[in-house]
XYZ file of N, CA and C in Angstrom:
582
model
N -75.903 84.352 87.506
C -74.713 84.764 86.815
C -74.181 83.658 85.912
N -74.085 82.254 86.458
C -73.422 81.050 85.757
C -74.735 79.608 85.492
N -74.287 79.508 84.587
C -75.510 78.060 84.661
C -74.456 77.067 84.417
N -74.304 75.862 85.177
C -73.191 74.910 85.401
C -73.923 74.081 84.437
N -73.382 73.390 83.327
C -74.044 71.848 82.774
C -73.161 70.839 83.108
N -73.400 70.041 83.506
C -72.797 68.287 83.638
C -73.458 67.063 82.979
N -72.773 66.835 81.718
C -72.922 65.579 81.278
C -72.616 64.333 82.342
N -73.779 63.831 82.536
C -73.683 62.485 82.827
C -74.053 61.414 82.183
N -74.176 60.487 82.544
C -74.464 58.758 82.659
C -73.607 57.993 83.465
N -72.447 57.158 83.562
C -72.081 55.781 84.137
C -71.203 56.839 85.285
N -71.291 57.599 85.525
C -70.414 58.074 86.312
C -71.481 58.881 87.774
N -71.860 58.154 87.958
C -72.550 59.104 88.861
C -72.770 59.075 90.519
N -71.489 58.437 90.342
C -71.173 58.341 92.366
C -69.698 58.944 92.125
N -69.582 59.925 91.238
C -67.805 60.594 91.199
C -69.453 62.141 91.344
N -70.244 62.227 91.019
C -71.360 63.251 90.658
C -71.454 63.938 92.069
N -71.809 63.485 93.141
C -71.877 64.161 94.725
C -70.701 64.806 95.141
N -69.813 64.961 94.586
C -68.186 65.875 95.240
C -68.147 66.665 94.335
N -68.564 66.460 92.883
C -68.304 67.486 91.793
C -69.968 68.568 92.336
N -70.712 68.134 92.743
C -71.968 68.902 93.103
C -71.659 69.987 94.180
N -71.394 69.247 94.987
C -70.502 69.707 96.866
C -69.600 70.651 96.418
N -68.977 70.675 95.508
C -67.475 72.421 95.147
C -68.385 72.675 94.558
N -69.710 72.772 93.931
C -69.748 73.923 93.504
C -70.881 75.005 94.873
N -71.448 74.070 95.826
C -71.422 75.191 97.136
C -71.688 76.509 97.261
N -70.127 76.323 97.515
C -69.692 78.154 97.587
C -69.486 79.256 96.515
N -69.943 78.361 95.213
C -70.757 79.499 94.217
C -72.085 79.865 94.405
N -72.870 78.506 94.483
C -74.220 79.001 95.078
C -74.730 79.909 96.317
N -73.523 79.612 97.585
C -73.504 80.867 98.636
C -73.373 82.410 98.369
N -72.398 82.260 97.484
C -71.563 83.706 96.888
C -72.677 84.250 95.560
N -73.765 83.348 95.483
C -74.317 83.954 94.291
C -73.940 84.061 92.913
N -72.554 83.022 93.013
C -72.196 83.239 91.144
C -73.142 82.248 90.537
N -73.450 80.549 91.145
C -74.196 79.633 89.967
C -75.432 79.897 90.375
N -76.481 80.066 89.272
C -77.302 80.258 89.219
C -78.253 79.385 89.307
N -77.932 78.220 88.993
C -78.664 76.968 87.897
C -77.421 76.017 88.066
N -78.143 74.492 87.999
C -76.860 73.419 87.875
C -77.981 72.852 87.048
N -77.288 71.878 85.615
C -78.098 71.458 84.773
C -77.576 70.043 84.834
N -78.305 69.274 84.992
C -77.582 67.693 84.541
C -78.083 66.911 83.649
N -77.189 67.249 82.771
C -78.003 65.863 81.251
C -77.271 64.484 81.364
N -78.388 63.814 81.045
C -78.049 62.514 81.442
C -78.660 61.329 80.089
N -77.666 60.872 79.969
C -77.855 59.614 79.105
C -78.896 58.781 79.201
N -79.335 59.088 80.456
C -80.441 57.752 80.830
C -79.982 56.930 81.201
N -78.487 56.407 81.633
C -77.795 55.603 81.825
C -78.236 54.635 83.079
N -78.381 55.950 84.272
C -78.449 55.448 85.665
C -79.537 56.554 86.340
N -80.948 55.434 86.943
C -81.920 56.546 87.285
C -81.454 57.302 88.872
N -80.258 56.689 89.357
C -79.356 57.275 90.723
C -79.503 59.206 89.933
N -79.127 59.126 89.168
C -79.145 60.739 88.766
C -80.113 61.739 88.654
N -81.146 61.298 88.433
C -82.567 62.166 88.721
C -82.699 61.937 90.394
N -82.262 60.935 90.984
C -82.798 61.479 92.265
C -81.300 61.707 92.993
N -80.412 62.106 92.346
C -79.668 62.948 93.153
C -79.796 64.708 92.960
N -79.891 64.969 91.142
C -80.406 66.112 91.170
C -81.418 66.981 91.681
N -82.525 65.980 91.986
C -83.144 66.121 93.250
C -82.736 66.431 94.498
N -82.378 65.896 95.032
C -81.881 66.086 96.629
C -81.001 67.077 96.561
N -80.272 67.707 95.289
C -79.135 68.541 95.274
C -80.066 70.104 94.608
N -80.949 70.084 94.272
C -81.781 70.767 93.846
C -80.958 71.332 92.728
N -80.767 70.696 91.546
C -80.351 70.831 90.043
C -81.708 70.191 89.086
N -81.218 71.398 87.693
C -82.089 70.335 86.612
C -82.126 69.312 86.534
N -82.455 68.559 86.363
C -82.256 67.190 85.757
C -82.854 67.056 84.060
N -82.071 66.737 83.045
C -82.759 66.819 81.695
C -82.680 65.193 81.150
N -83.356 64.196 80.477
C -82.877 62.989 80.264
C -82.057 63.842 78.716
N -81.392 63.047 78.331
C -80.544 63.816 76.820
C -80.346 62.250 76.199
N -79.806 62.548 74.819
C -79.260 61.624 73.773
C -78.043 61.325 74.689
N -77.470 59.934 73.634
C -76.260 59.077 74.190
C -75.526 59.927 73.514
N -75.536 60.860 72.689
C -74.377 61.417 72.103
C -73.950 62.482 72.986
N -72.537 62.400 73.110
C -72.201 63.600 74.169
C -72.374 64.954 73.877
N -72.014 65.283 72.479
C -71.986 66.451 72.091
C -73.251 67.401 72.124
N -74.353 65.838 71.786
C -75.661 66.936 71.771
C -76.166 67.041 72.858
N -75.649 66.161 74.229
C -75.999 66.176 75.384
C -75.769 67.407 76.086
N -74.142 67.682 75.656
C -74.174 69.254 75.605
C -74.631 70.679 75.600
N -74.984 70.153 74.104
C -75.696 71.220 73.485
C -77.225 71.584 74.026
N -77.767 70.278 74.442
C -79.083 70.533 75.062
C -78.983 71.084 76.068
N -77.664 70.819 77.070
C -77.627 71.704 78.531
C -77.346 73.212 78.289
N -76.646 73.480 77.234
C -76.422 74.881 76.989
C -77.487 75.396 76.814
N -78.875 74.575 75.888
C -79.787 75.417 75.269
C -80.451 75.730 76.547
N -80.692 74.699 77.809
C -81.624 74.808 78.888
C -81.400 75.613 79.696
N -79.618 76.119 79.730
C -79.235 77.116 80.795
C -79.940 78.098 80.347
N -80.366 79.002 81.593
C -80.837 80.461 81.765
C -79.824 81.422 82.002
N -78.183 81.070 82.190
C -77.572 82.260 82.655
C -76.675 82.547 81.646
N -76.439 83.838 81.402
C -75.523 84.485 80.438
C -74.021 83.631 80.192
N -73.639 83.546 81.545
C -72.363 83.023 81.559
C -72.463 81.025 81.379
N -71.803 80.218 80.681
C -72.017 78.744 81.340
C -70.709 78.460 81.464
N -70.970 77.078 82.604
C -69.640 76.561 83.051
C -70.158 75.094 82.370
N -68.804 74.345 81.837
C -68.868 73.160 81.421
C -68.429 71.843 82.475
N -68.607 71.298 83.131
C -67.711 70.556 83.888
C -68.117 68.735 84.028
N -66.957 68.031 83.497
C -67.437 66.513 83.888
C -67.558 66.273 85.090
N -68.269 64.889 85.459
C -68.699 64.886 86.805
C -67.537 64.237 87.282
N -66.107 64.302 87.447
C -65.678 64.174 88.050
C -64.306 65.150 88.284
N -64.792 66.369 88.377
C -64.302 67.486 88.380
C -64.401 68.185 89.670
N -63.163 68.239 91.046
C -63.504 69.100 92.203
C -63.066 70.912 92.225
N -63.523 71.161 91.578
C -63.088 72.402 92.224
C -62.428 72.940 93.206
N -61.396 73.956 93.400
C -60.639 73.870 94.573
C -60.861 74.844 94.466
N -60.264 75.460 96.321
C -60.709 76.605 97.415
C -60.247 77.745 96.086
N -60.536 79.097 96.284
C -60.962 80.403 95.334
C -61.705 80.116 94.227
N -62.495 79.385 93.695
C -62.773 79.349 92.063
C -63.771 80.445 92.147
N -64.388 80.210 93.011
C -65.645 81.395 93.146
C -64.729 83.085 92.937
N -64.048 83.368 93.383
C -62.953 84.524 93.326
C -62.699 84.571 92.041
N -61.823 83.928 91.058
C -61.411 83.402 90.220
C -62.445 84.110 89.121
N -63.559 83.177 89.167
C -64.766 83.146 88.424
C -65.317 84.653 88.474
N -65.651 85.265 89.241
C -66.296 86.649 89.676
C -65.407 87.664 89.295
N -64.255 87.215 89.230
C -63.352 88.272 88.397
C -62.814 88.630 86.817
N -63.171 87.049 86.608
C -62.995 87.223 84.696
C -64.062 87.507 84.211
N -65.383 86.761 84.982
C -66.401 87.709 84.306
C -66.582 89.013 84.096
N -66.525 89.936 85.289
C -66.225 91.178 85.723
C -65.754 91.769 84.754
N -64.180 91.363 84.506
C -63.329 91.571 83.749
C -63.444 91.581 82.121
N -64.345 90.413 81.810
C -64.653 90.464 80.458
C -66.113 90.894 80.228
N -66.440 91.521 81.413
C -68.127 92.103 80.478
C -67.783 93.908 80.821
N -66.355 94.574 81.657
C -66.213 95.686 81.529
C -65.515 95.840 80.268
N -64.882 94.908 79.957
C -63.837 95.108 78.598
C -64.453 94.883 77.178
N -65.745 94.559 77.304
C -66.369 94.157 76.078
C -66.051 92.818 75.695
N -65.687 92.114 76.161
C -64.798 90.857 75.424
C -65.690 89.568 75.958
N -67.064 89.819 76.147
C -67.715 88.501 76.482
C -67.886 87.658 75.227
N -67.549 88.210 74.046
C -68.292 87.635 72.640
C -66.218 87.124 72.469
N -65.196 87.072 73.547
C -63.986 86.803 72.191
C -63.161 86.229 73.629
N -63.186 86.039 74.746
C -62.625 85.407 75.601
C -63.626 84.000 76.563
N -62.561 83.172 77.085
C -63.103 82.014 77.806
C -61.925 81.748 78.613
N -62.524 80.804 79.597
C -61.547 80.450 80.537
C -61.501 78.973 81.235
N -60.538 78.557 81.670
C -60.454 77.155 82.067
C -59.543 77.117 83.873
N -59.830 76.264 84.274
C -59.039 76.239 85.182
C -57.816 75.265 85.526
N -56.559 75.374 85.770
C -55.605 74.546 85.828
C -55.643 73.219 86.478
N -55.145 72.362 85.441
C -55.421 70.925 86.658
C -54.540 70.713 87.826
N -55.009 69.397 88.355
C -54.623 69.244 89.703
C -54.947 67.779 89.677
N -54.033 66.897 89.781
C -54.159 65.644 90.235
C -54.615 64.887 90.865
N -55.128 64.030 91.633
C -55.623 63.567 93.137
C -54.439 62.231 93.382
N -53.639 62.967 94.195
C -52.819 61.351 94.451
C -51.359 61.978 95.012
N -50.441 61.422 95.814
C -49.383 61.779 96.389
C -47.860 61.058 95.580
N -47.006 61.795 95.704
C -45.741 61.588 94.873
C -45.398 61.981 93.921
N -44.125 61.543 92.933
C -43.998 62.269 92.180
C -44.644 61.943 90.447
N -45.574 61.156 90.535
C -46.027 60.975 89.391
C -47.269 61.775 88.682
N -48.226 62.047 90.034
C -49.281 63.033 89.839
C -48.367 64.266 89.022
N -47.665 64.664 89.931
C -46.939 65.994 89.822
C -46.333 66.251 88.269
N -45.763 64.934 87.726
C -45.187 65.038 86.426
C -45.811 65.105 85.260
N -47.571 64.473 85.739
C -48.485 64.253 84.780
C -48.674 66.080 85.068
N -49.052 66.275 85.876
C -49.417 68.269 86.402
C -48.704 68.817 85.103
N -46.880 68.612 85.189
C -46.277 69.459 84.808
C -46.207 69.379 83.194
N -46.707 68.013 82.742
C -46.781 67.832 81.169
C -48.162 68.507 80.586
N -48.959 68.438 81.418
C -50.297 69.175 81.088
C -49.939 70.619 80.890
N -48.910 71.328 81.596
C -49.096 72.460 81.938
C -48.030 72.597 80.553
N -47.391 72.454 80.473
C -46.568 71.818 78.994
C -47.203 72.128 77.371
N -47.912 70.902 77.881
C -48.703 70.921 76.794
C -49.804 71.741 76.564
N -50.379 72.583 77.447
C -51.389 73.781 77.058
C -50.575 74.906 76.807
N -49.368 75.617 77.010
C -48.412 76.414 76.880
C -48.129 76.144 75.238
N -48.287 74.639 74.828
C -47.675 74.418 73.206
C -48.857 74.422 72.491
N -49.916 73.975 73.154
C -50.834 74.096 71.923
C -52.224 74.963 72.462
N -52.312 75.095 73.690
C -53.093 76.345 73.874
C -54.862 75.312 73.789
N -54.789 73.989 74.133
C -55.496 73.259 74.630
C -55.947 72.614 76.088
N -56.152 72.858 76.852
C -56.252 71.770 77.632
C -57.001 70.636 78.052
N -57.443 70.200 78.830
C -57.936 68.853 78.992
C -59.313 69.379 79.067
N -60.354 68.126 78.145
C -61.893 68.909 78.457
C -62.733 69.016 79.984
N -61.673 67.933 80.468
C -61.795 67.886 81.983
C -61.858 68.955 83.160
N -61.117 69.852 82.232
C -60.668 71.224 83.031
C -61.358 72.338 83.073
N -62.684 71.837 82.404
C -63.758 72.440 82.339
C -63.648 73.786 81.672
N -65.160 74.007 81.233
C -64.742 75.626 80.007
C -66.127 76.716 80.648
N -65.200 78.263 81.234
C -66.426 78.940 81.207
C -66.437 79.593 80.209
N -67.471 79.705 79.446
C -67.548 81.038 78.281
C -69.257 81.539 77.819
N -68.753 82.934 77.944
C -70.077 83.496 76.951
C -71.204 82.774 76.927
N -72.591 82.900 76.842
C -73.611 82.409 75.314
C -73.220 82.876 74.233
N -72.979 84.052 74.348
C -73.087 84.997 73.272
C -71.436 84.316 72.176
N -70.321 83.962 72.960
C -69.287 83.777 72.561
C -69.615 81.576 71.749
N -70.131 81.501 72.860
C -70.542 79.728 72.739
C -71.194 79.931 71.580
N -72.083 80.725 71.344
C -73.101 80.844 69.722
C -72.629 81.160 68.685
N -71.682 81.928 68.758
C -70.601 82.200 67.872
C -70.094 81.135 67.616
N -69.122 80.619 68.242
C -68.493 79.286 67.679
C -69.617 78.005 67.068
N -70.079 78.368 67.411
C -71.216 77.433 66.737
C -71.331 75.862 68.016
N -70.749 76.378 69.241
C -71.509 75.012 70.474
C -70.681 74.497 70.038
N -71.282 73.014 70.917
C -70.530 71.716 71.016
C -71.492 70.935 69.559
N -70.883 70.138 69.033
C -70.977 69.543 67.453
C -71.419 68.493 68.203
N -71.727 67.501 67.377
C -72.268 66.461 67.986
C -71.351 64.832 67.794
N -71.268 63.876 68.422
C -69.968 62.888 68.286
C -68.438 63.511 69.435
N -68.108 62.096 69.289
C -67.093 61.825 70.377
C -65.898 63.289 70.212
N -65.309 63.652 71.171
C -64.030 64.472 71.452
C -64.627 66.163 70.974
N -65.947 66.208 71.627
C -66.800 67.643 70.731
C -66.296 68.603 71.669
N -66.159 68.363 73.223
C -65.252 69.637 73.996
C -63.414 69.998 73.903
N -63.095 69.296 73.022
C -61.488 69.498 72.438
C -62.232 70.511 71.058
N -62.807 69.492 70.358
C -62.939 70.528 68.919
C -63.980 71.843 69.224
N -64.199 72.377 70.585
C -64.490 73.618 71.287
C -63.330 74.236 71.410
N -63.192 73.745 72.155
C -60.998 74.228 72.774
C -60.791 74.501 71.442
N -60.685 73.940 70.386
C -59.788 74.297 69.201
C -60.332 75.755 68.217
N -61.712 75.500 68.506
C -62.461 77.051 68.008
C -62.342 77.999 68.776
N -62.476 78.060 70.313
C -62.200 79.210 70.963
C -60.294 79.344 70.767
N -59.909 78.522 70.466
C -58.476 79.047 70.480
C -57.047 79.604 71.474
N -56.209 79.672 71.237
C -54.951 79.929 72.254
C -55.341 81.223 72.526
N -55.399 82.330 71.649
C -54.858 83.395 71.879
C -56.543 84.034 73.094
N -57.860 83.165 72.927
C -58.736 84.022 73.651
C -59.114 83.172 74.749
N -58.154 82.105 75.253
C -58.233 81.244 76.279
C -57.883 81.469 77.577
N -58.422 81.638 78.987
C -57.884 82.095 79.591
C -57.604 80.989 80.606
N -56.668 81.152 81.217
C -56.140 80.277 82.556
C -56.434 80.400 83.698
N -57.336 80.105 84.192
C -57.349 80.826 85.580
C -56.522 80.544 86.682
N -56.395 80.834 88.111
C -55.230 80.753 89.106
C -55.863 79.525 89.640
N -57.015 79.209 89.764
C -57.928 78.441 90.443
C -57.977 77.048 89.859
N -57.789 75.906 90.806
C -57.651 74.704 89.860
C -59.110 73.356 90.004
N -58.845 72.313 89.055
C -59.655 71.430 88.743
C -58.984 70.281 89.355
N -59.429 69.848 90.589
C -59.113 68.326 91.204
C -59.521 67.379 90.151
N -58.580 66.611 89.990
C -59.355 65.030 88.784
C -58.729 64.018 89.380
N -59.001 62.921 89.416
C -58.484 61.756 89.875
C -57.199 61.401 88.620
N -56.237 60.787 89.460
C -55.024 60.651 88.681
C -55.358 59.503 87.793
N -55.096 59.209 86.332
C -54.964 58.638 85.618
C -55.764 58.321 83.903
């Protein structure tokens, strides 16, 4: 149903918890495929995709086309975008199984996408204020963090023409799929605070 891509390189001991949530998609049958492109940075990543039984692809240092190569390699209709230091929290699988649902009875796989709300990692009131400016600021500009990961389409991803190649290429995504066909989901994105 979903083919997950994860850009990596220098990050790849935040990579085993972002692997671990996605689980109970693979139980439930939504991910199909986990793809990991990798910079070449750190050979820890081919033999974790290993042991985790994911692609492993080596890719360019450029992020965008690192991207773009995981999109081209996915096999599933639907893709999920997610950095590796992205936890998923309890329902996404729910979440996920229902907008698809939702947007392949409605016709709207070629004109909707979806993200999931962030979530901080850290106690008090500062996580919480960073929460509430995010939530702020996607309400004003109908962006959110590329962190927050993007599911959408092939069919919709080909349209926009993918991820471009060079720095900040999953914002200037966000900015082509747009406010009005963005969806929010209830289900949120753990990130480490800061």
């Amino acid at each position: 149903m979903i083919s997950v891509v994860i850009p990596t390189g220098e990050t790849s001991k935040l990579l085993i918890p972002t692997l671990a949530s996605l689980v109970p998609g693979a139980a439930a049958g939504i991910v199909r495929e986990v793809v990991l492109v990798d910079s070449g940075g750190q050979a820890e990543v081919a033999e974790i995709a290993d042991a985790a039984g994911c692609e492993y692809m080596e890719g360019p240092a450029d992020p965008g086309a690192r991207l773009a190569a995981g999109a081209a390699a996915a096999r599933a209709p639907w893709l999920l975008f997610l950095e590796p230091m992205g936890l998923l929290q309890d329902g996404w699988t729910r979440e996920v199984r229902s907008f698809t649902d939702q947007a392949e009875r409605s016709g709207a796989t070629d004109s909707r996408a979806a993200t999931f709300r962030l979530a901080l990692d850290g106690f008090g009131v500062s996580p919480r204020l960073k929460e509430a400016a995010a939530v702020i600021g996607h309400a004003l500009t109908g962006r959110p963090r590329p962190e927050q990961g993007l599911l959408i389409h092939r069919s919709f991803y080909d349209v926009l023409g993918g991820h471009s190649h060079g720095a900040h290429t999953a914002r200037r995504l966000f900015a082509r799929v747009g406010r009005r066909r963005l969806v929010l989901l209830r289900s949120q994105m753990l990130l480490p605070e800061g």
